[in-house]
């Protein structure tokens, strides 16, 4: 069974860039291709957003992701001496151990580079089995929550890719599958 999070109207963020980005970073996995296109469209607004709340947890992540994706620094002072926050939510996506970005006070645990980001979304074996055509999905344990599902061989991976592109909306396939920096 898939787990859905349903937000009522009272959870809706205010109609501002800051509130919508904060809501997305707080409740969803990072979608770097979408963020990159957004950052290209609203460069000045991002700088103003960070100036307003320079030590905010989500603001610092937005600031760091802006620099990491676009390769250009905002003309802002280094963040105060506060605790570091991970760039990637490790409950939703796989990440590496990371290096600290002193300027942003963010731990860069993003896999890959700013030109290619192989973000892998965590899912249960049951959710993975629903994506696969039989007989590939039939041998998976329905209750397992491990990322490396038992019964998978390298020969099953093309089936996974084919099943994912056939059953997922095209935008999700592009974001999850390609993640190339030239968008």
Coordinates of C-alpha atoms in Angstrom, one line a residue:
X1 CA 0.0 0.0 0.0
X2 CA 1.3 3.5 -0.9
X3 CA 1.4 6.1 1.8
X4 CA -0.2 9.4 0.8
X5 CA 0.2 12.6 2.7
X6 CA -2.9 14.8 2.2
X7 CA -2.7 18.4 3.2
X8 CA -5.8 20.3 4.0
X9 CA -6.3 23.9 2.9
X10 CA -5.0 25.1 6.3
X11 CA -1.6 23.6 5.3
X12 CA -1.5 25.7 2.1
X13 CA 1.5 28.0 2.1
X14 CA 1.0 31.7 1.5
X15 CA 1.2 32.7 -2.1
X16 CA 4.9 33.8 -1.9
X17 CA 8.1 32.4 -3.3
X18 CA 9.6 32.0 0.1
X19 CA 6.6 30.1 1.6
X20 CA 6.2 27.8 -1.4
X21 CA 9.9 26.9 -1.5
X22 CA 10.0 26.3 2.3
X23 CA 6.9 24.1 2.1
X24 CA 8.5 22.1 -0.7
X25 CA 11.8 21.6 1.0
X26 CA 10.1 20.7 4.3
X27 CA 7.6 18.2 2.8
X28 CA 9.0 16.8 -0.4
X29 CA 12.2 15.4 -1.8
X30 CA 14.5 17.7 -3.7
X31 CA 13.7 18.1 -7.4
X32 CA 16.9 19.7 -8.7
X33 CA 15.8 20.2 -12.3
X34 CA 12.7 22.1 -11.2
X35 CA 14.7 24.2 -8.7
X36 CA 17.3 25.1 -11.4
X37 CA 14.6 26.3 -13.8
X38 CA 13.0 28.3 -11.0
X39 CA 16.2 29.9 -9.9
X40 CA 17.0 30.9 -13.5
X41 CA 13.6 32.7 -13.6
X42 CA 13.8 34.4 -10.2
X43 CA 17.4 35.3 -9.5
X44 CA 16.7 38.7 -7.8
X45 CA 13.9 37.3 -5.7
X46 CA 16.2 34.6 -4.3
X47 CA 18.8 37.2 -3.2
X48 CA 16.0 39.2 -1.5
X49 CA 14.6 36.1 0.2
X50 CA 18.0 35.2 1.7
X51 CA 18.6 38.8 2.9
X52 CA 15.3 38.8 4.8
X53 CA 16.0 35.5 6.7
X54 CA 19.8 34.7 6.4
X55 CA 19.9 32.2 9.2
X56 CA 16.7 30.3 8.4
X57 CA 17.0 26.6 8.0
X58 CA 15.2 26.4 4.7
X59 CA 16.6 29.8 3.5
X60 CA 20.1 28.6 3.9
X61 CA 19.3 25.4 1.9
X62 CA 17.7 27.5 -0.9
X63 CA 20.8 29.8 -0.9
X64 CA 23.2 26.8 -1.1
X65 CA 21.2 25.1 -3.8
X66 CA 21.1 28.3 -5.8
X67 CA 24.8 28.5 -5.7
X68 CA 25.4 24.8 -6.4
X69 CA 23.0 24.6 -9.3
X70 CA 23.8 27.9 -11.0
X71 CA 27.4 28.2 -10.0
X72 CA 27.0 31.9 -9.1
X73 CA 27.3 33.4 -5.6
X74 CA 24.8 35.9 -4.3
X75 CA 26.3 39.1 -3.0
X76 CA 25.5 38.3 0.6
X77 CA 27.7 37.9 3.8
X78 CA 28.6 34.5 5.2
X79 CA 25.9 33.0 7.4
X80 CA 26.4 33.4 11.2
X81 CA 27.9 30.7 13.3
X82 CA 24.9 28.4 13.5
X83 CA 24.5 24.6 13.2
X84 CA 24.8 23.0 9.8
X85 CA 21.8 21.5 8.0
X86 CA 21.8 18.8 5.3
X87 CA 21.1 19.8 1.7
X88 CA 19.3 16.5 1.1
X89 CA 16.7 15.0 3.4
X90 CA 18.1 11.5 4.0
X91 CA 14.8 10.1 4.9
X92 CA 13.5 10.7 1.4
X93 CA 16.6 10.4 -0.8
X94 CA 20.0 8.8 -0.7
X95 CA 22.9 11.1 -0.1
X96 CA 26.6 11.0 0.6
X97 CA 28.3 12.0 3.8
X98 CA 28.9 15.5 2.5
X99 CA 31.2 18.4 3.1
X100 CA 30.3 21.5 5.0
X101 CA 29.7 24.7 3.1
X102 CA 30.9 27.3 5.6
X103 CA 29.4 30.2 3.7
X104 CA 25.9 28.8 3.8
X105 CA 26.2 26.6 6.9
X106 CA 24.8 23.7 4.9
X107 CA 26.3 20.2 4.6
X108 CA 26.6 19.4 0.9
X109 CA 25.5 15.8 0.9
X110 CA 24.3 15.9 -2.7
X111 CA 25.5 13.0 -4.8
X112 CA 27.2 13.9 -8.1
X113 CA 28.1 17.3 -9.4
X114 CA 26.2 20.4 -10.5
X115 CA 26.3 19.0 -14.0
X116 CA 24.9 15.6 -13.2
X117 CA 23.0 14.8 -10.0
X118 CA 22.0 11.1 -9.6
X119 CA 19.4 11.6 -6.8
X120 CA 17.8 8.3 -5.9
X121 CA 14.5 8.4 -4.1
X122 CA 13.9 6.0 -1.3
X123 CA 10.9 3.7 -1.6
X124 CA 9.8 0.5 -0.1
X125 CA 10.1 -2.8 -1.9
X126 CA 6.4 -3.0 -2.1
X127 CA 6.2 0.4 -4.0
X128 CA 9.0 -0.8 -6.3
X129 CA 7.2 -4.1 -7.0
X130 CA 4.1 -2.1 -8.1
X131 CA 6.3 -0.4 -10.8
X132 CA 7.7 -3.7 -12.2
X133 CA 5.9 -5.9 -14.6
X134 CA 5.5 -9.5 -13.5
X135 CA 7.4 -11.7 -12.9
X136 CA 10.1 -9.1 -11.8
X137 CA 7.9 -7.6 -9.0
X138 CA 6.5 -10.8 -7.7
X139 CA 9.5 -12.0 -5.8
X140 CA 9.9 -8.8 -3.7
X141 CA 9.0 -8.9 0.0
X142 CA 5.9 -6.8 0.5
X143 CA 6.9 -5.5 4.0
X144 CA 10.5 -4.8 3.3
X145 CA 11.7 -1.2 3.5
X146 CA 15.3 -1.8 2.3
X147 CA 16.6 0.2 -0.7
X148 CA 18.4 -2.9 -2.1
X149 CA 15.6 -5.3 -2.6
X150 CA 16.2 -9.0 -2.4
X151 CA 15.8 -10.9 -5.7
X152 CA 17.1 -8.1 -7.9
X153 CA 19.8 -8.9 -10.5
X154 CA 21.4 -6.6 -13.0
X155 CA 19.1 -8.2 -15.6
X156 CA 16.1 -6.7 -13.9
X157 CA 17.2 -3.1 -14.1
X158 CA 16.2 -2.5 -17.7
X159 CA 12.7 -3.7 -16.7
X160 CA 12.7 -1.2 -13.9
X161 CA 13.6 1.6 -16.2
X162 CA 11.1 0.6 -18.8
X163 CA 8.3 0.2 -16.1
X164 CA 9.1 3.5 -14.5
X165 CA 8.9 5.4 -17.8
X166 CA 5.7 3.7 -18.8
X167 CA 3.8 4.2 -15.5
X168 CA 5.2 7.5 -14.1
X169 CA 4.2 11.0 -15.4
X170 CA 6.8 12.3 -17.8
X171 CA 7.9 15.2 -15.6
X172 CA 8.8 12.8 -12.8
X173 CA 10.7 10.6 -15.2
X174 CA 12.7 13.5 -16.5
X175 CA 13.5 14.8 -13.0
X176 CA 14.4 11.4 -11.5
X177 CA 16.0 9.9 -14.5
X178 CA 18.0 12.5 -16.2
X179 CA 19.0 15.3 -13.8
X180 CA 21.3 16.9 -16.3
X181 CA 22.6 20.4 -15.6
X182 CA 22.1 21.7 -19.1
X183 CA 18.4 22.3 -18.7

